[in-house]
mmCIF file of C-alpha atoms in Angstrom:
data_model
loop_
_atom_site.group_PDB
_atom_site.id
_atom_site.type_symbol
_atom_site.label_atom_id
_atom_site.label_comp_id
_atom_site.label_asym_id
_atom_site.label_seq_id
_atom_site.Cartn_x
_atom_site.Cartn_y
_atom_site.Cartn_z
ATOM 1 C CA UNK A 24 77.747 108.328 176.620
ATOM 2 C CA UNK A 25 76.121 107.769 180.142
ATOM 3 C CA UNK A 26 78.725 109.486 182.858
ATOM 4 C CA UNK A 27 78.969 107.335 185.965
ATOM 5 C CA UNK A 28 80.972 108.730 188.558
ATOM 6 C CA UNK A 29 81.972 106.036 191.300
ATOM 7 C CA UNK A 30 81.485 106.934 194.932
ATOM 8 C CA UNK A 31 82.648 104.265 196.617
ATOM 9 C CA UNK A 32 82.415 101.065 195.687
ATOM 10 C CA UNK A 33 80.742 99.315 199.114
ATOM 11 C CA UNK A 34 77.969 97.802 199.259
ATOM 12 C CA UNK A 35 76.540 94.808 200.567
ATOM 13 C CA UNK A 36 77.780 94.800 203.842
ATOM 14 C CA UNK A 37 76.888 91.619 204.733
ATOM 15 C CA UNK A 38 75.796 91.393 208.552
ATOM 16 C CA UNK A 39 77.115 87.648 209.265
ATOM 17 C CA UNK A 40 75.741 86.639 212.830
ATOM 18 C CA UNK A 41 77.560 84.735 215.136
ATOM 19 C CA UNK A 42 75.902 81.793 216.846
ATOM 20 C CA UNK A 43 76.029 80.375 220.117
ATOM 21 C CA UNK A 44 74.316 77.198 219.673
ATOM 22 C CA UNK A 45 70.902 77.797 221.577
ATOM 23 C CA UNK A 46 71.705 81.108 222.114
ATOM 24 C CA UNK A 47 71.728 84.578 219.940
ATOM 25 C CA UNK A 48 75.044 86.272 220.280
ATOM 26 C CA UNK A 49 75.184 90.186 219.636
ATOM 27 C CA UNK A 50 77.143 91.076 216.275
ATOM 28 C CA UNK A 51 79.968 92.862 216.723
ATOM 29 C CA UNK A 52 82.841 95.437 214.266
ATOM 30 C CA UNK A 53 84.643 91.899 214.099
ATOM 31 C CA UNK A 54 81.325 89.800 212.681
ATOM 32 C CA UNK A 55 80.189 92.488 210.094
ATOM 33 C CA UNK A 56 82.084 91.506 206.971
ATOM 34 C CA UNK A 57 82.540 93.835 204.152
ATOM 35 C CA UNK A 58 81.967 92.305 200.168
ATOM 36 C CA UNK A 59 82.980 94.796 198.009
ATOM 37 C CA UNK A 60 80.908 95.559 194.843
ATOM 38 C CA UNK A 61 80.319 98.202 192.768
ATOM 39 C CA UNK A 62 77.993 101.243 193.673
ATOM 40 C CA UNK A 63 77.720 104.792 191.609
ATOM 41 C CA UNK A 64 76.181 107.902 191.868
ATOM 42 C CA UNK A 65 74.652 108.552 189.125
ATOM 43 C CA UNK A 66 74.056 112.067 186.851
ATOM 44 C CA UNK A 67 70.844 112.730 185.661
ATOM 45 C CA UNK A 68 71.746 111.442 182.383
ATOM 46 C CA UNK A 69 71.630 108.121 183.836
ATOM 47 C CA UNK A 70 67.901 108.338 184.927
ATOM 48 C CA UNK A 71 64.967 106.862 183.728
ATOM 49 C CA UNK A 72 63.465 108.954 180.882
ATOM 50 C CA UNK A 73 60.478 109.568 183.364
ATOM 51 C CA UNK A 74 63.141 111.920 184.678
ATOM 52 C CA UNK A 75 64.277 113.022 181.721
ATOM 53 C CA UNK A 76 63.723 116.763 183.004
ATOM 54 C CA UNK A 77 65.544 116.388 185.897
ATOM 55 C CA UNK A 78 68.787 118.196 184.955
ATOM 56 C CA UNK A 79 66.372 121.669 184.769
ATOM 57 C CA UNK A 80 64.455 120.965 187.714
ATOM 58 C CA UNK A 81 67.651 119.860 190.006
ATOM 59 C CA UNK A 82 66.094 121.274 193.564
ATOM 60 C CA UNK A 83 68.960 119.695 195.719
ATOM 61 C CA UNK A 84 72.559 119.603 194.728
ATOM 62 C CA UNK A 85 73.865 117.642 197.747
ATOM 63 C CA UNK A 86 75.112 114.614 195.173
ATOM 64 C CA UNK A 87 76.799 116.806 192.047
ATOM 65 C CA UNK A 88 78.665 118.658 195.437
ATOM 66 C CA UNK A 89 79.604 115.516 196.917
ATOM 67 C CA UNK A 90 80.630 113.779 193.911
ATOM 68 C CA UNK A 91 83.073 116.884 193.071
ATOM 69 C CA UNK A 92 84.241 116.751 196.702
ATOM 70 C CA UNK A 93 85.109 112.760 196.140
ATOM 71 C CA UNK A 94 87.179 114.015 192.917
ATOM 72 C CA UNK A 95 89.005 116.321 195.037
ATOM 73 C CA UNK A 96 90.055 114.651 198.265
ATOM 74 C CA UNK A 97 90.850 111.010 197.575
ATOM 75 C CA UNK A 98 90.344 110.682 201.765
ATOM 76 C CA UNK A 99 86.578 111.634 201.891
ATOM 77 C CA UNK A 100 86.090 108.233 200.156
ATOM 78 C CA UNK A 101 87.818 105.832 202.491
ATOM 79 C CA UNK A 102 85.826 108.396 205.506
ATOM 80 C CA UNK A 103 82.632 107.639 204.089
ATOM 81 C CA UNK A 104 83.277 104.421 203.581
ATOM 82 C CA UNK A 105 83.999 103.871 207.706
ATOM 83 C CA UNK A 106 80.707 106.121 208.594
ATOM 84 C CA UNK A 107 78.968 104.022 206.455
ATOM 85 C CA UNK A 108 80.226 100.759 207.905
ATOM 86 C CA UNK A 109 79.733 101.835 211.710
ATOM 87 C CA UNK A 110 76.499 102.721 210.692
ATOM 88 C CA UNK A 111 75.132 100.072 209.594
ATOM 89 C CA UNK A 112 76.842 98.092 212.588
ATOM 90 C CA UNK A 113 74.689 100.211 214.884
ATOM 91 C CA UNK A 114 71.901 99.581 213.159
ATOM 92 C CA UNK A 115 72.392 95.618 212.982
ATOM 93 C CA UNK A 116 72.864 95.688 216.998
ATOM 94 C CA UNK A 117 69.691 97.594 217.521
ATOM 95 C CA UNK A 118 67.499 95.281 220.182
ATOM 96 C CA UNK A 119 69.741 92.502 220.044
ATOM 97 C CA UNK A 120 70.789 90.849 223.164
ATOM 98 C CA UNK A 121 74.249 90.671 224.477
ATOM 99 C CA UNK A 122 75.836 87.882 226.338
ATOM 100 C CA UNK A 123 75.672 87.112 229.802
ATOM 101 C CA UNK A 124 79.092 89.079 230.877
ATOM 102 C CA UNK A 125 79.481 91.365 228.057
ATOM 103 C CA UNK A 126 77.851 94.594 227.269
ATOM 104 C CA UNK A 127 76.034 97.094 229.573
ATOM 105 C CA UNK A 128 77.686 95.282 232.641
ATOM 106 C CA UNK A 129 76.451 91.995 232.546
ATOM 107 C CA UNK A 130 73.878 89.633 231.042
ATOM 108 C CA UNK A 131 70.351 90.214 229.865
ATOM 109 C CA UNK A 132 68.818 92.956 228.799
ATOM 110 C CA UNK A 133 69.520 94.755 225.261
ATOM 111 C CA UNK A 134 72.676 96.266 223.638
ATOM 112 C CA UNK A 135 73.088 99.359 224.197
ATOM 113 C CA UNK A 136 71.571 102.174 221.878
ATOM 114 C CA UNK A 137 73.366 105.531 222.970
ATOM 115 C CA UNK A 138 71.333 107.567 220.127
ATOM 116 C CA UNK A 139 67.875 106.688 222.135
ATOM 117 C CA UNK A 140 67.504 109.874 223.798
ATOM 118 C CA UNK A 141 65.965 113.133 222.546
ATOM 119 C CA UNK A 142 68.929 114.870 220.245
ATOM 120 C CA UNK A 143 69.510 118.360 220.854
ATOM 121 C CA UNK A 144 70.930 120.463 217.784
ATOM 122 C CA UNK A 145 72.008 123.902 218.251
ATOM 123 C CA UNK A 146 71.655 126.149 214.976
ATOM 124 C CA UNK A 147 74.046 128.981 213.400
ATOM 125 C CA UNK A 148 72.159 131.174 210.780
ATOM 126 C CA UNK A 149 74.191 132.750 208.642
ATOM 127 C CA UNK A 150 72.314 135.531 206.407
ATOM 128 C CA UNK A 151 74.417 135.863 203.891
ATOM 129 C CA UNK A 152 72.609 139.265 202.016
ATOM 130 C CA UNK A 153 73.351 141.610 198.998
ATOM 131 C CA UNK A 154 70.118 143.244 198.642
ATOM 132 C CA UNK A 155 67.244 143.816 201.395
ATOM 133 C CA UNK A 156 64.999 140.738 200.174
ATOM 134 C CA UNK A 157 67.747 138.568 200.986
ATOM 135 C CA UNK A 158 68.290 139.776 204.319
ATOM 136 C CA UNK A 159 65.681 137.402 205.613
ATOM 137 C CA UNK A 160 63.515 138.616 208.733
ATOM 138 C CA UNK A 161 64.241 137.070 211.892
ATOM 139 C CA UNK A 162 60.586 135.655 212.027
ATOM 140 C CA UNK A 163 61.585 134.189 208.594
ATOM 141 C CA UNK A 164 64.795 132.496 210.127
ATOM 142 C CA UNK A 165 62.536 131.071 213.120
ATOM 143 C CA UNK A 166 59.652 129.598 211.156
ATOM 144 C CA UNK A 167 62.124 127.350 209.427
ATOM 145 C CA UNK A 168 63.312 126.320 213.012
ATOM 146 C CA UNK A 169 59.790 125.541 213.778
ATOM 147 C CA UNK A 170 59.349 123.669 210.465
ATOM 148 C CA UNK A 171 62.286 121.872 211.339
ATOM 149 C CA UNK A 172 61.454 120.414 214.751
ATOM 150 C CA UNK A 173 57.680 119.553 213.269
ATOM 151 C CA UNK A 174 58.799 117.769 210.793
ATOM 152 C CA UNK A 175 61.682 115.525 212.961
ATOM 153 C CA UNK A 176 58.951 115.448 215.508
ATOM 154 C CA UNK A 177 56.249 114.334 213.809
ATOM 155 C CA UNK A 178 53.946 111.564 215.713
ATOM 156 C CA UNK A 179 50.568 111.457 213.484
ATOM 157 C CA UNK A 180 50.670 109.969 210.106
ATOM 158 C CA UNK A 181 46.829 109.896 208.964
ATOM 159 C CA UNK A 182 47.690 112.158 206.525
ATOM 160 C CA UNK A 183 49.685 109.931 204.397
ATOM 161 C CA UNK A 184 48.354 106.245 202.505
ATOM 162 C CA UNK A 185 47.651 103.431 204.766
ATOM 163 C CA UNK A 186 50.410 101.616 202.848
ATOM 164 C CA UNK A 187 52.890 103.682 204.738
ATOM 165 C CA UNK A 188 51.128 104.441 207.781
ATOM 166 C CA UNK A 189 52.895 101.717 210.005
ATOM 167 C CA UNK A 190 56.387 103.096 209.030
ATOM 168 C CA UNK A 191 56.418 106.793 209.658
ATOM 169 C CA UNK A 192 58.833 107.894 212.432
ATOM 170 C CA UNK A 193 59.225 110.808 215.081
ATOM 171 C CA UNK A 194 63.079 111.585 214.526
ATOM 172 C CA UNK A 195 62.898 112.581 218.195
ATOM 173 C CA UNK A 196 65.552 115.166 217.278
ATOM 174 C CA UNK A 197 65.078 119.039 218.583
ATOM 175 C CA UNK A 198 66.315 121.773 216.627
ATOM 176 C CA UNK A 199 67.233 125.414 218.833
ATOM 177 C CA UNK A 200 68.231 128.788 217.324
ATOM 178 C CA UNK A 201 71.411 129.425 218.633
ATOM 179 C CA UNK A 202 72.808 132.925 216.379
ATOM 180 C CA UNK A 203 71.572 134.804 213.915
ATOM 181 C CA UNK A 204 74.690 136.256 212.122
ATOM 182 C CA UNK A 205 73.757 138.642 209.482
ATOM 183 C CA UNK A 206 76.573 139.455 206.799
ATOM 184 C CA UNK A 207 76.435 142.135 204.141
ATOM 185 C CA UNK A 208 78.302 141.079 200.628
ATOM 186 C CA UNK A 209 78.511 142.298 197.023
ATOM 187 C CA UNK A 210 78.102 138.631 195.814
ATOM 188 C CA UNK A 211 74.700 138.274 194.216
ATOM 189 C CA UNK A 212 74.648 134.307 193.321
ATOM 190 C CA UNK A 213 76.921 132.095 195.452
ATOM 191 C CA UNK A 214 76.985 129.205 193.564
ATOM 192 C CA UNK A 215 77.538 125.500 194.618
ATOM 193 C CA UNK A 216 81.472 125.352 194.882
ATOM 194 C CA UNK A 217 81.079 126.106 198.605
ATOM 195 C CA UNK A 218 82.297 129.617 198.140
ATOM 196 C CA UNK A 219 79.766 131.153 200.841
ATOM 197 C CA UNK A 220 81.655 128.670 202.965
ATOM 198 C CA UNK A 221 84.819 129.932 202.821
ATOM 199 C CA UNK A 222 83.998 133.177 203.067
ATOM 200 C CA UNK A 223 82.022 132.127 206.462
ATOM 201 C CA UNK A 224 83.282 128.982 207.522
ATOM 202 C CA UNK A 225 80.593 126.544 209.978
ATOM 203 C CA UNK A 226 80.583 126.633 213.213
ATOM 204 C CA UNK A 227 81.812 123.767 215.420
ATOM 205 C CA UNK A 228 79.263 122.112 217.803
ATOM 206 C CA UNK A 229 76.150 123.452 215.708
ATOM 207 C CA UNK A 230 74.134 123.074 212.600
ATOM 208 C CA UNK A 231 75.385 125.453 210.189
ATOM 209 C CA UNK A 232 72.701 127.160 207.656
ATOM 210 C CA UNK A 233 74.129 129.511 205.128
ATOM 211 C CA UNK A 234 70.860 131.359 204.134
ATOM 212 C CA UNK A 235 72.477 132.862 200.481
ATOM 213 C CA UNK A 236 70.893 133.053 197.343
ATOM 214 C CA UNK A 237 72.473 130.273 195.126
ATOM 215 C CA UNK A 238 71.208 130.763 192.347
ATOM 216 C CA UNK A 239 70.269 128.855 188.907
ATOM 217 C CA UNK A 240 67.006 127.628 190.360
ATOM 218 C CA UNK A 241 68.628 125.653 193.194
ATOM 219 C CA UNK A 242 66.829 125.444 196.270
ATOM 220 C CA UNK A 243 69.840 123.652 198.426
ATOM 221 C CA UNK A 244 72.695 121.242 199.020
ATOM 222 C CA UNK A 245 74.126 120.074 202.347
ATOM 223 C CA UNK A 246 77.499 118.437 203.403
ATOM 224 C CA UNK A 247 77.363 114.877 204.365
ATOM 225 C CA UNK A 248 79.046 113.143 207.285
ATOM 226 C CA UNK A 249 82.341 113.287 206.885
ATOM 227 C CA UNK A 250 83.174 116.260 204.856
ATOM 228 C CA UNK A 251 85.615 118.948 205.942
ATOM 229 C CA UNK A 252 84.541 120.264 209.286
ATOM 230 C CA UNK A 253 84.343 124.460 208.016
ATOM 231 C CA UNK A 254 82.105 123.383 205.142
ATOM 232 C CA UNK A 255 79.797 120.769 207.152
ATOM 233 C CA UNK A 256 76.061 122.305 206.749
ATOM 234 C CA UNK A 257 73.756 123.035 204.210
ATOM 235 C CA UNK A 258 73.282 125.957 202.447
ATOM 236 C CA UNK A 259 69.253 127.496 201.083
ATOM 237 C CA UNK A 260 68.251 130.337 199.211
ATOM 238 C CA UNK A 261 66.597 132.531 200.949
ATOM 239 C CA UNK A 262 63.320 132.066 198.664
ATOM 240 C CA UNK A 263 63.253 128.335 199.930
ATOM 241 C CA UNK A 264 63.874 129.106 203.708
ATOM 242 C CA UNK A 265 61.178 129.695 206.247
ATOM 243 C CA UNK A 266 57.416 129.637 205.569
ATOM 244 C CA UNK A 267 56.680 133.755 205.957
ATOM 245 C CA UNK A 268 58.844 136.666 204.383
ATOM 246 C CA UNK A 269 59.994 136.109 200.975
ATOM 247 C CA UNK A 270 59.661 132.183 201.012
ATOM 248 C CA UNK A 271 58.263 131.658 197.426
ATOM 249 C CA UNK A 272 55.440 129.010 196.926
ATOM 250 C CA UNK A 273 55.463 125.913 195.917
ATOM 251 C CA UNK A 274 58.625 125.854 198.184
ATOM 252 C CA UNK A 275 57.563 128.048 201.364
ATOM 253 C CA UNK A 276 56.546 125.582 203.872
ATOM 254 C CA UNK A 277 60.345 125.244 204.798
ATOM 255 C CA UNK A 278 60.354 121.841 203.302
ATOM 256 C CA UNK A 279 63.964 122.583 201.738
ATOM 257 C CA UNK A 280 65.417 122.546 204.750
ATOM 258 C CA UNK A 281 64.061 119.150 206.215
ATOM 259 C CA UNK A 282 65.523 117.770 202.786
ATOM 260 C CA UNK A 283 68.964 119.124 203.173
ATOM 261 C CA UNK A 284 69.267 118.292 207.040
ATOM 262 C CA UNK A 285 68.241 114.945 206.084
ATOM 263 C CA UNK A 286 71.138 114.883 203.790
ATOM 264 C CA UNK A 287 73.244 116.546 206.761
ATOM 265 C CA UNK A 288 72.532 113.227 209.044
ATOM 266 C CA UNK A 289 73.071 110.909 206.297
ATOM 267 C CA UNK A 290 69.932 110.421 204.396
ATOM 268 C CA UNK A 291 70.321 109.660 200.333
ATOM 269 C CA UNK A 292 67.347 110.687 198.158
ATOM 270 C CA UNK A 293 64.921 108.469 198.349
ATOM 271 C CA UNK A 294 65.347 106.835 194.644
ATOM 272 C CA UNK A 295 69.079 105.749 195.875
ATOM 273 C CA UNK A 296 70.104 108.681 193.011
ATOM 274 C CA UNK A 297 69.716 105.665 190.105
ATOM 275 C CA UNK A 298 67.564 103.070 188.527
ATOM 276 C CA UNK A 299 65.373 100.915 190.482
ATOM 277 C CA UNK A 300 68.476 98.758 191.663
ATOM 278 C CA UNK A 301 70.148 101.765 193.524
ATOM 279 C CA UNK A 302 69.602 101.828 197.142
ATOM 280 C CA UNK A 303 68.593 104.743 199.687
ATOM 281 C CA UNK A 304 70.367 101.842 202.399
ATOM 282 C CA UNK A 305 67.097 101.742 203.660
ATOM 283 C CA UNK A 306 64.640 98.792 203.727
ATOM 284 C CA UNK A 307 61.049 100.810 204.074
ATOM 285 C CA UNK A 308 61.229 102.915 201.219
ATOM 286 C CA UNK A 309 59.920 101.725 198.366
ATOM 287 C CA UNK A 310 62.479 101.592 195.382
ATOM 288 C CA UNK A 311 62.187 104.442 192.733
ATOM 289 C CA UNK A 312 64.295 105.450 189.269
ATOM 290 C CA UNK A 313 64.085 108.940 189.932
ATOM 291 C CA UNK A 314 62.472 111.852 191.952
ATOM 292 C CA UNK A 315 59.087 112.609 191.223
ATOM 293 C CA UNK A 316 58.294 116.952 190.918
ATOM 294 C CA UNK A 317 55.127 118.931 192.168
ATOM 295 C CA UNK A 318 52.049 117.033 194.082
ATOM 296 C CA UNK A 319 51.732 113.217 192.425
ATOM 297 C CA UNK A 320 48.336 111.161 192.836
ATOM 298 C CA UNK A 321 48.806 108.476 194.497
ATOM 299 C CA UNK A 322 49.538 105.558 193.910
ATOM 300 C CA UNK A 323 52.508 107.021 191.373
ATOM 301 C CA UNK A 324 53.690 103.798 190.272
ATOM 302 C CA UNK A 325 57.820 102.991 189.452
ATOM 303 C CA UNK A 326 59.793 99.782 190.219
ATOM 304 C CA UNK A 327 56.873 97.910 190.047
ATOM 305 C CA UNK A 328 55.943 99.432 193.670
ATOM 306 C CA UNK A 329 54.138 102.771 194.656
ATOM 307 C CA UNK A 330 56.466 105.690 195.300
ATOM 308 C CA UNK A 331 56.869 106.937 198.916
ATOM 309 C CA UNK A 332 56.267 110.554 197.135
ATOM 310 C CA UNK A 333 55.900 112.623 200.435
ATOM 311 C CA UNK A 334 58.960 111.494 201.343
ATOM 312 C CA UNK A 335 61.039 114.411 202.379
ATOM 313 C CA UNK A 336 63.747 112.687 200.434
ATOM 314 C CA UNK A 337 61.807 113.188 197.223
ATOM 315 C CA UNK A 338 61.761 116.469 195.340
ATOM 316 C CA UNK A 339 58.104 116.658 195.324
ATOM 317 C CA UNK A 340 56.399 120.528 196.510
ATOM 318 C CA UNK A 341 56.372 121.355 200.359
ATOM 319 C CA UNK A 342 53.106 121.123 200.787
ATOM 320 C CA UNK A 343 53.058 117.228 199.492
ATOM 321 C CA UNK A 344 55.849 116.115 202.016
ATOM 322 C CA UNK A 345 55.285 115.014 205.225
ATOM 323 C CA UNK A 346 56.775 111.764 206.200
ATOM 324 C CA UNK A 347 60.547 110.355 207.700
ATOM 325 C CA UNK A 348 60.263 106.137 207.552
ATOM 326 C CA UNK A 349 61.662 103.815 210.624
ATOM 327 C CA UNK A 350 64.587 103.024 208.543
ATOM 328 C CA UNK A 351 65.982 106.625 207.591
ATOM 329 C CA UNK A 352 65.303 107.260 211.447
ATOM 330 C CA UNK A 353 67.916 104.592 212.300
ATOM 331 C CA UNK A 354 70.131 105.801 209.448
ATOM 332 C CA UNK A 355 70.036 109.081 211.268
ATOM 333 C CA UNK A 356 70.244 108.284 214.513
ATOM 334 C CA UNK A 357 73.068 105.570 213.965
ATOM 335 C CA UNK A 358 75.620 108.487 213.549
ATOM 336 C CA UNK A 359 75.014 109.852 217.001
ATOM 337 C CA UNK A 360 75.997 106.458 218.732
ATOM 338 C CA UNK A 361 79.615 106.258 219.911
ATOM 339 C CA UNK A 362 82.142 106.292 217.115
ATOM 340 C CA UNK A 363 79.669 107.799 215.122
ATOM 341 C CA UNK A 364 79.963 111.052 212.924
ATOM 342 C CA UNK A 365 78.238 113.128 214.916
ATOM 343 C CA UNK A 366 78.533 111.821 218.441
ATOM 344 C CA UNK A 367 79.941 115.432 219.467
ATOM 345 C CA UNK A 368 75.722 116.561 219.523
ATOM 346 C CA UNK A 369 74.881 113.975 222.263
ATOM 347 C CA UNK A 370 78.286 113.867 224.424
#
C-alpha cells in the first residue's frame, strides 16, 4: 500500500488583489487568502516507475528527515506553514506599486524588496572525523566555498538549452568561511537522525556544515526554515564535499552542497517530491514525476514537458548541474525580507 505522509496540507494560496478602480493597489498579509487543500510528501514508493530505483539511489535525504521531524514536533507544521505563507506574500508584492501615502514614505515608486541586496552568509565547518580520509584538507573545505558562491553567482547560461536560457538566475548571495572546527570521534557512520547535531550543535548567525560521513550511500540532507535552531544546516559526507581531496567522482564538483543549501533557503526538489501534479512552488520549472540520475540527453521528456535536468534541485551528477531559475531565486530570497526566516543574515 502506497505510504503518504501529509506535510501540511496548504496549498493554493490564492493571491486575491485588491482593486482601486483605475488604480493597482499593492496586496497586502490581509488580501492573501489561504484555501486549504491537501498536499503530501511523498516516499519513493509513490513515484513514477521511471523512478522505480530511487529508494537505492536516494542522494539527498532532506524530505525522509523532514517528514520524521513533522512526526515529532506537531509545531514545525503550523511554522512551516507561516514561512510558507509570508513567502509567498513577498513574492506576490515583488514590483508592485504601493499607494500614494503608504509604503516606502509616500506614493510612487515600488514596494519595497528588503532581500535586493547582495546576501552575505558566514560559514561554520564542522569536520566531524574518525579516520584521516575524513579529516578533510582545508583546501578541500574551501573549494566547496568557492563552488558555492559560483554556483549562487552564476551570470552566463550558454551552457544550458535555449529553452531555459531566459530563466537562469544569479542568486546574488556570497558565501565566506568563517571556522574550520575540526572534531575527532569514534563514530564511523552518523546516520540521518541528526545525531552529529547533537553532538555539535549549529552555530547561530552562520551556515552550519557538518562535514561527517553519513553513510548508506547518502550524499546529504539539510534542515529547512523553520526547524530547531541547533540542528538548522546541512550535513555532507566528506566524499561529496569540495572538488579536490577525497571528493569522489561523479559527485566531486561540490554540487552536493549547492543542493542541500538550496534546501537550507527553502528550495523543494525540483519534481515537487511526487507525480507530475506536485509542485516545487515555483512557476519556471518544468513539472517532473521524479528525479532523473547521472548526465540525461536532452530533451528528457516527463509531464509532457522537458525536464529542467541541470537543475541543482535534481539528483542528476555534478558535472550536469549548473542552473538556479528566477522563481527558486525569489523563493530564496523571499525568506530574507522582514518577517522572514532568515532575516537575521541581512539585519
Amino acid at each position: 500500500m502506497k505510504k503518504l505522509i501529509l506535510f501540511f496540507a496548504i496549498l493554493a494560496l490564492a493571491i486575491v488583489a485588491c482593486q482601486d478602480n483605475s488604480e493597482e493597489a499593492t496586496p497586502t498579509q490581509e488580501t492573501l487568502s489561504v484555501d486549504m487543500s491537501d498536499f503530501y510528501v511523498y516516499t519513493d514508493d509513490d513515484l513514477s516507475s521511471r523512478s522505480a530505483t530511487a529508494s537505492n539511489n536516494d542522494k539527498c535525504y532532506s524530505m525522509k528527515v523532514l517528514n520524521k521531524q513533522l512526526d515529532e514536533n506537531p509545531g514545525l507544521y503550523k511554522k512551516m506553514y507561516n514561512i510558507e505563507k509570508h513567502t509567498r506574500t513577498v513574492i506576490s508584492l515583488k514590483g508592485k506599486p504601493t499607494k500614494p501615502g503608504g509604503g516606502n514614505g509616500g506614493g510612487g515608486g515600488t514596494t519595497p524588496t528588503p532581500y535586493d541586496g547582495t546576501i552575505n552568509i558566514p560559514v561554520y565547518v564542522y569536520v566531524i572525523y574518525s579516520n584521516a580520509s575524513q579529516n578533510i584538507s582545508d583546501a578541500q573545505v574551501n573549494s566547496q566555498i568557492s563552488v558555492l558562491n559560483a554556483d549562487f553567482n552564476d551570470t552566463n547560461y550558454n551552457d544550458v538549452p535555449a529553452e531555459f536560457q531566459s530563466v537562469g538566475a544569479d542568486i546574488d548571495i556570497n558565501f565566506t568561511l568563517a571556522t574550520i572546527d575540526r572534531q575527532a570521534n569514534s563514530t564511523t557512520s552518523w546516520g540521518t537522525n541528526n545525531a552529529v547535531k547533537s553532538a555539535y550543535p549549529a552555530v547561530p548567525g552562520h551556515l552550519t556544515i557538518w562535514v561527517a560521513n553519513i553513510g548508506g550511500g547518502i550524499l546529504g540532507y539539510a534542515q529547512f526554515p523553520g526547524g530547531n535552531a541547533s540542528t538548522d544546516g546541512v550535513v555532507i559526507s566528506p566524499q561529496y564535499f569540495g572538488t579536490t581531496g577525497t571528493a569522489q567522482a561523479p559527485f566531486d564538483k561540490g554540487r552536493t552542497a549547492t543542493h542541500e543549501v538550496g534546501h537550507w533557503l527553502n528550495l523543494r526538489h525540483i519534481w515537487g517530491d511526487g507525480r507530475c501534479k506536485q509542485d516545487d512552488f515555483v512557476a519556471d520549472t518544468p513539472s517532473s514525476d521524479g528525479p532523473n540520475y547521472g548526465c540525461p540527453s536532452y530533451p528528457t521528456v516527463n509531464c509532457r514537458s522537458n525536464d529542467m535536468t541541470m537543475n541543482y534541485m535534481d539528483y542528476t551528477d555534478d558535472a550536469c548541474m549548473n542552473m538556479f531559475t528566477l522563481g527558486q531565486k525569489d523563493r530564496m530570497r523571499a525568506i530574507f525580507a522582514s518577517g522572514g526566516a532568515r532575516e537575521n543574515f541581512v539585519q
